[in-house]
Amino acid sequence: MTYLTARRKAIGLASSLALLGALAVGAQSQAAPHPGASNTYTTVHFWNDLQLEFLPGDTWERLRDNLQWLDRSHDARVQHWIEYYRANPSNVVSIIERARPWMAWISEKVETRGLPGEIALIPFVESSFDPTARSHRGAAGLWQFMPGTGDALGLSRRNGYDGRLDVVASTEAALDYIELQAEQWYEGDLELSLAAYNAGAGTVNRARHAAGARGEPTDYWHLQLPNETMNYLPKLNAIAAIIADPEAHGIDLPEIDDAPAFAKITVETPINLGQLATMSGVDRDDLSALNPGLTNGSAHPATADVILVPVEHEETVLAHLSTPATPSTGAQQHVVTRGDSLSSIAALHGSSVEEIRQHNGLNGDLIHEGQRLDIPRRSLAAR
């Protein structure tokens, strides 16, 4: 399979084999049972106001050009899920709206790797495109990685950061994982790799061995697998068929520009999203929604040195981050050291925990070593 050749050269065959040996179980535990499984979201973000008129560069046009499994839409299992989605159009649309900030970027990554466009729709099945989704079995994020699988793929979980919730990091990891499994176990067969992504390579390999022993075909569509896995690709192919021709299926598909809604910015010093919002004028909720991996609302070079910002605010944010930090009027700065807490800092400077929180846009008490905090000075205010 030529689409895998370039990836093998980039990743390295030896590391690929070692990684797959450690990841013979599924990436996640349980896909979303149906598109209405996630909570309803009403928060309004900047991407709700992105261009909705049809453009030559519409992201669905790009995706349609890269869909490669549409011939599967005639399978009875796929037809079942097409009918299900057609009967629940509002759920389909709500999930696609949730995908708005991510869809163009993910589609581009999938296409760049030479993978079928259907791969970009896996989060529809896995998490209903909710990057904060968590299953009762412990899977988390857009791609629903279990903790052990995420750790093995480099998605760290420490110090206020969970890489499984980081859309950029987890997407790259998921695509690596799917390609690696296809090459290691299935001679490039991506459908079998996706089945293994859901159920684990061990489960799929045993099913293939049993089918071969009976003289039956060993491709995905003929295997006896757990019910969830039997429906995994049919769901994926069903939503792909609807996106390929939404009008024929009675669904008014929201159009999304074929350009990422966010920009990636590298941070060299700790930064709190509340602080960033205050100094740059970017909406705090938008920053939080784009950076779900920052579980405590702060980025730190030692754990997560990249933050996502609305693309239209990239230059403003970069300008603020490149300006040397100076104490705010009527405030002094405190650089957090090991052992510091908000209460100890407040006592040291004659302030209060609540004042420090409000002044720095903090939601809780978690702070990082090296973080700069503006401390309100009551003595100055009194003068």
Coordinates of C-alpha atoms in Angstrom, one line a residue:
M1 CA 0.0 0.0 0.0
T2 CA 1.8 3.2 -1.2
Y3 CA 0.0 5.5 1.3
L4 CA 1.8 3.7 4.1
T5 CA 5.2 3.8 2.6
A6 CA 5.9 7.4 3.4
R7 CA 4.6 7.0 6.9
R8 CA 6.9 4.0 7.5
K9 CA 9.9 6.0 6.5
A10 CA 8.9 8.9 8.8
I11 CA 8.1 6.8 11.8
G12 CA 10.6 4.0 11.5
L13 CA 9.9 0.3 11.2
A14 CA 11.5 -0.8 14.4
S15 CA 9.6 1.7 16.6
S16 CA 6.4 0.8 14.7
L17 CA 6.7 -2.9 15.6
A18 CA 7.6 -2.2 19.2
L19 CA 4.6 0.2 19.6
L20 CA 2.2 -2.2 18.0
G21 CA 3.3 -4.9 20.4
A22 CA 2.4 -2.7 23.3
L23 CA -0.9 -1.7 21.7
A24 CA -2.5 -5.0 20.8
V25 CA -5.6 -3.9 22.7
G26 CA -8.2 -1.4 21.4
A27 CA -7.5 2.3 21.5
Q28 CA -10.7 2.9 23.3
S29 CA -13.4 1.1 25.1
Q30 CA -16.7 2.0 23.7
A31 CA -17.8 4.2 20.8
A32 CA -20.8 6.5 21.2
P33 CA -23.8 4.3 20.8
H34 CA -25.6 6.8 18.6
P35 CA -25.2 10.4 17.5
G36 CA -27.6 11.7 20.1
A37 CA -25.6 10.2 23.0
S38 CA -23.7 13.3 23.9
N39 CA -25.2 16.2 25.8
T40 CA -26.8 19.1 23.9
Y41 CA -24.4 22.0 23.7
T42 CA -25.7 25.6 23.6
T43 CA -22.6 27.6 24.2
V44 CA -21.9 30.1 21.5
H45 CA -18.3 30.3 20.2
F46 CA -16.5 32.3 17.6
W47 CA -16.8 29.5 15.1
N48 CA -20.6 29.8 15.1
D49 CA -20.1 33.1 13.2
L50 CA -17.7 31.6 10.6
Q51 CA -18.7 31.9 6.9
L52 CA -21.7 29.6 6.3
E53 CA -22.3 30.5 2.6
F54 CA -21.2 27.9 0.0
L55 CA -17.6 28.5 -1.2
P56 CA -15.5 26.7 -3.7
G57 CA -13.3 25.7 -0.8
D58 CA -16.0 24.3 1.4
T59 CA -14.6 21.5 3.6
W60 CA -17.3 19.0 2.6
E61 CA -16.2 19.4 -1.1
R62 CA -12.7 18.5 -0.1
L63 CA -14.0 15.5 1.9
R64 CA -16.3 14.3 -0.8
D65 CA -13.4 14.2 -3.2
N66 CA -11.5 11.9 -0.8
L67 CA -14.3 9.5 0.1
Q68 CA -13.2 6.1 -1.0
W69 CA -15.6 3.6 0.5
L70 CA -19.0 4.8 -0.9
D71 CA -19.5 1.4 -2.6
R72 CA -20.1 0.0 0.9
S73 CA -23.3 2.1 1.2
H74 CA -25.3 -0.8 -0.3
D75 CA -24.5 -3.2 2.6
A76 CA -27.5 -4.0 4.8
R77 CA -25.7 -2.8 8.0
V78 CA -24.8 0.5 6.4
Q79 CA -28.3 1.0 5.1
H80 CA -29.6 0.4 8.6
W81 CA -27.5 3.2 10.0
I82 CA -28.3 5.5 7.0
E83 CA -32.0 5.1 7.9
Y84 CA -31.2 5.7 11.5
Y85 CA -29.4 9.0 10.8
R86 CA -32.1 10.1 8.3
A87 CA -34.7 9.6 11.0
N88 CA -32.6 11.8 13.4
P89 CA -31.4 14.7 11.2
S90 CA -31.2 17.2 14.1
N91 CA -28.7 15.0 15.9
V92 CA -26.6 14.7 12.8
V93 CA -26.6 18.4 12.3
S94 CA -25.7 19.1 16.0
I95 CA -22.7 16.8 15.9
I96 CA -21.5 18.4 12.6
E97 CA -21.9 21.9 14.2
R98 CA -19.7 20.6 17.1
A99 CA -17.2 19.5 14.5
R100 CA -17.0 23.0 13.0
P101 CA -13.7 24.2 14.5
W102 CA -11.9 20.8 13.8
M103 CA -13.3 19.4 10.5
A104 CA -11.2 21.3 8.0
W105 CA -8.0 20.7 9.9
I106 CA -8.7 17.0 10.4
S107 CA -9.7 16.5 6.8
E108 CA -6.5 18.1 5.6
K109 CA -4.4 15.9 7.8
V110 CA -6.2 12.8 6.6
E111 CA -5.8 13.8 3.0
T112 CA -2.1 14.7 3.4
R113 CA -1.5 11.2 4.6
G114 CA -3.2 9.7 1.6
L115 CA -5.9 8.1 3.8
P116 CA -9.6 7.7 2.8
G117 CA -11.7 10.7 3.8
E118 CA -13.9 8.5 5.9
I119 CA -11.2 8.4 8.5
A120 CA -11.8 12.1 9.2
L121 CA -15.3 11.1 10.3
I122 CA -14.3 8.6 13.0
P123 CA -14.8 11.2 15.8
F124 CA -18.5 11.3 14.7
V125 CA -18.8 7.7 15.7
E126 CA -16.4 7.8 18.7
S127 CA -17.3 10.9 20.6
S128 CA -20.0 12.8 18.6
F129 CA -17.1 15.3 17.9
D130 CA -17.0 16.2 21.6
P131 CA -13.3 16.6 22.5
T132 CA -14.1 16.5 26.2
A133 CA -16.2 13.2 25.9
R134 CA -15.4 10.5 28.5
S135 CA -16.8 7.0 28.5
H136 CA -17.7 5.1 31.6
R137 CA -14.7 2.7 30.9
G138 CA -12.2 5.5 31.0
A139 CA -11.7 6.4 27.3
A140 CA -11.5 10.2 26.6
G141 CA -11.3 12.8 23.9
L142 CA -12.3 13.2 20.3
W143 CA -10.7 9.8 19.4
Q144 CA -11.6 8.1 22.7
F145 CA -8.2 6.8 23.8
M146 CA -7.9 4.6 26.9
P147 CA -5.3 5.9 29.3
G148 CA -2.8 3.1 28.6
T149 CA -3.1 3.4 24.8
G150 CA -2.8 7.2 25.1
D151 CA 0.4 6.9 27.2
A152 CA 1.9 4.5 24.7
L153 CA 1.3 6.9 21.9
G154 CA 2.8 9.8 23.8
L155 CA -0.4 11.5 24.9
S156 CA 0.8 12.4 28.4
R157 CA -1.4 13.0 31.4
R158 CA 0.2 15.2 34.0
N159 CA 0.3 18.6 35.6
G160 CA -3.0 19.9 34.4
Y161 CA -2.7 18.4 30.9
D162 CA -4.4 15.4 29.2
G163 CA -3.1 14.8 25.7
R164 CA -6.1 12.6 24.9
L165 CA -8.3 15.8 25.1
D166 CA -5.8 17.8 23.0
V167 CA -7.4 17.6 19.6
V168 CA -4.2 18.3 17.6
A169 CA -2.0 15.8 19.5
S170 CA -4.7 13.1 19.7
T171 CA -5.6 13.4 16.0
E172 CA -2.0 12.9 15.0
A173 CA -1.7 9.9 17.4
A174 CA -4.9 8.4 16.2
L175 CA -3.8 8.6 12.5
D176 CA -0.4 7.1 13.4
Y177 CA -2.1 4.3 15.3
I178 CA -4.5 3.4 12.5
E179 CA -1.7 3.3 9.9
L180 CA 0.6 1.3 12.2
Q181 CA -2.0 -1.3 12.9
A182 CA -2.9 -1.6 9.2
E183 CA 0.7 -2.2 8.3
Q184 CA 1.6 -4.5 11.2
W185 CA -1.3 -6.8 11.2
Y186 CA -3.4 -6.4 8.0
E187 CA -1.2 -5.8 5.0
G188 CA -2.5 -2.2 4.7
D189 CA -6.2 -3.1 5.1
L190 CA -7.6 0.0 6.9
E191 CA -11.0 -1.5 7.5
L192 CA -9.5 -4.2 9.6
S193 CA -7.3 -1.7 11.3
L194 CA -10.4 0.4 12.2
A195 CA -12.0 -2.8 13.6
A196 CA -8.9 -3.3 15.7
Y197 CA -9.0 0.4 16.8
N198 CA -12.4 -0.4 18.2
A199 CA -12.1 -3.9 19.6
G200 CA -8.3 -4.5 19.8
A201 CA -6.0 -6.3 17.4
G202 CA -6.2 -9.5 19.5
T203 CA -10.0 -9.7 19.1
V204 CA -9.8 -9.1 15.3
N205 CA -6.9 -11.5 14.8
R206 CA -8.7 -14.3 16.6
A207 CA -11.8 -13.7 14.5
R208 CA -9.8 -13.8 11.3
H209 CA -8.0 -17.0 12.4
A210 CA -11.3 -18.7 13.2
A211 CA -12.8 -17.6 9.9
G212 CA -9.8 -18.8 8.0
A213 CA -10.0 -22.2 9.8
R214 CA -13.6 -22.5 8.6
G215 CA -12.6 -21.6 5.0
E216 CA -14.5 -18.3 5.2
P217 CA -13.3 -14.8 4.0
T218 CA -11.2 -12.9 6.5
D219 CA -12.0 -9.3 5.5
Y220 CA -13.9 -7.1 8.0
W221 CA -17.3 -7.5 6.4
H222 CA -17.4 -11.3 6.8
L223 CA -16.0 -11.6 10.3
Q224 CA -17.9 -12.4 13.5
L225 CA -16.9 -9.7 15.9
P226 CA -18.5 -8.0 19.0
N227 CA -21.7 -6.2 18.1
E228 CA -20.2 -2.8 18.7
T229 CA -17.4 -3.6 16.2
M230 CA -19.8 -5.1 13.7
N231 CA -21.6 -1.8 13.6
Y232 CA -18.5 0.4 13.8
L233 CA -17.7 0.7 10.1
P234 CA -21.3 0.6 9.0
K235 CA -21.9 3.8 11.1
L236 CA -18.8 5.4 9.6
N237 CA -19.9 4.5 6.1
A238 CA -23.4 5.6 6.7
I239 CA -22.5 9.1 7.7
A240 CA -20.0 9.3 4.8
A241 CA -22.8 8.4 2.4
I242 CA -25.0 11.2 3.9
I243 CA -22.2 13.7 3.6
A244 CA -21.6 12.6 0.0
D245 CA -25.2 13.5 -0.9
P246 CA -27.0 15.2 2.0
E247 CA -29.9 16.4 -0.2
A248 CA -30.7 12.8 -1.3
H249 CA -30.9 11.8 2.4
G250 CA -33.0 14.8 3.5
I251 CA -30.4 16.4 5.7
D252 CA -29.5 20.1 5.5
L253 CA -25.8 19.8 6.0
P254 CA -24.2 22.9 7.5
E255 CA -21.4 24.2 5.3
I256 CA -17.9 24.8 6.8
D257 CA -15.0 26.7 5.3
D258 CA -12.1 24.7 4.1
A259 CA -9.6 26.5 6.3
P260 CA -8.7 25.7 9.9
A261 CA -10.6 27.8 12.4
F262 CA -7.6 28.0 14.7
A263 CA -3.9 28.9 14.8
K264 CA -1.2 27.1 16.8
I265 CA 1.0 29.2 19.0
T266 CA 4.0 28.0 20.9
V267 CA 4.4 29.4 24.4
E268 CA 7.8 29.8 26.1
T269 CA 6.6 30.7 29.6
P270 CA 3.6 29.5 31.6
I271 CA 0.4 31.2 30.6
N272 CA -3.2 31.0 32.0
L273 CA -6.0 31.1 29.5
G274 CA -7.8 33.7 31.6
Q275 CA -4.7 35.9 31.6
L276 CA -4.4 35.5 27.9
A277 CA -8.0 36.4 27.3
T278 CA -7.8 39.5 29.4
M279 CA -4.7 40.9 27.7
S280 CA -5.6 39.9 24.2
G281 CA -9.3 40.5 24.1
V282 CA -10.0 36.9 23.0
D283 CA -13.1 35.3 24.5
R284 CA -12.2 33.1 27.4
D285 CA -14.8 30.4 26.5
D286 CA -13.4 30.2 23.0
L287 CA -9.9 29.7 24.3
S288 CA -11.1 27.0 26.7
A289 CA -13.1 25.2 24.0
L290 CA -10.1 25.1 21.6
N291 CA -7.7 23.9 24.4
P292 CA -9.6 21.1 26.2
G293 CA -6.3 19.3 27.0
L294 CA -5.4 22.1 29.4
T295 CA -7.5 20.7 32.2
N296 CA -6.5 23.4 34.6
G297 CA -6.8 26.3 32.1
S298 CA -3.0 26.9 31.9
A299 CA -0.3 26.1 29.4
H300 CA 3.2 25.3 30.6
P301 CA 6.2 24.6 28.3
A302 CA 7.1 21.6 30.3
T303 CA 3.8 19.8 29.6
A304 CA 1.9 21.6 26.9
D305 CA 3.8 24.2 24.9
V306 CA 1.2 24.8 22.2
I307 CA -2.1 26.6 22.6
L308 CA -4.8 27.1 20.0
V309 CA -6.4 30.5 19.3
P310 CA -9.1 31.6 16.9
V311 CA -7.2 32.2 13.7
E312 CA -8.4 35.8 13.4
H313 CA -6.7 36.6 16.7
E314 CA -3.4 35.0 16.0
E315 CA -1.4 38.2 15.4
T316 CA -2.9 39.9 18.4
V317 CA -2.1 37.0 20.7
L318 CA 1.5 36.7 19.3
A319 CA 2.0 40.4 19.8
H320 CA 0.9 40.2 23.5
L321 CA 3.0 37.1 24.1
S322 CA 6.1 38.7 22.6
T323 CA 5.8 41.8 24.8
P324 CA 7.9 41.6 28.0
A325 CA 5.7 41.1 31.0
T326 CA 5.4 44.1 33.3
P327 CA 3.4 44.4 36.5
S328 CA -0.1 45.8 36.1
T329 CA -0.9 49.2 37.4
G330 CA -1.4 49.0 41.2
A331 CA 0.0 45.5 41.2
Q332 CA 3.2 43.6 41.7
Q333 CA 4.3 40.4 40.1
H334 CA 5.1 37.1 41.9
V335 CA 6.9 34.2 40.1
V336 CA 5.6 30.9 41.5
T337 CA 8.2 28.7 43.1
R338 CA 8.1 25.2 44.4
G339 CA 5.8 24.9 47.5
D340 CA 3.8 28.1 46.7
S341 CA 0.1 28.1 47.0
L342 CA -2.4 30.8 46.4
S343 CA -3.0 31.2 50.1
S344 CA 0.7 31.5 50.9
I345 CA 1.2 34.0 48.0
A346 CA -1.8 36.0 49.2
A347 CA -0.5 36.1 52.8
L348 CA 3.0 37.1 51.6
H349 CA 1.7 40.1 49.6
G350 CA -1.2 41.1 51.9
S351 CA -3.8 40.2 49.3
S352 CA -6.5 37.5 49.2
V353 CA -6.9 34.3 47.3
E354 CA -10.1 35.5 45.6
E355 CA -8.4 38.8 44.5
I356 CA -5.5 36.9 43.0
R357 CA -7.9 34.5 41.2
Q358 CA -9.9 37.4 39.7
H359 CA -6.8 39.4 38.8
N360 CA -5.3 36.5 36.9
G361 CA -8.4 34.9 35.4
L362 CA -7.9 31.7 37.5
N363 CA -10.8 29.3 38.0
G364 CA -9.3 27.2 40.7
D365 CA -6.2 27.0 43.0
L366 CA -3.8 25.1 40.7
I367 CA -0.7 27.1 39.8
H368 CA 2.6 26.1 38.1
E369 CA 6.2 26.7 39.1
G370 CA 7.5 29.6 37.0
Q371 CA 4.1 31.1 36.4
R372 CA 3.9 34.9 36.8
L373 CA 1.0 36.2 38.8
D374 CA -0.1 39.8 39.1
I375 CA -0.8 40.5 42.8
P376 CA -3.2 43.4 43.7
R377 CA -1.5 45.7 46.3
R378 CA -3.9 47.0 48.8
S379 CA -1.4 49.5 50.2
L380 CA -1.2 51.2 46.8
A381 CA -5.0 51.2 46.4
A382 CA -5.3 52.8 49.8
R383 CA -3.0 55.6 48.9

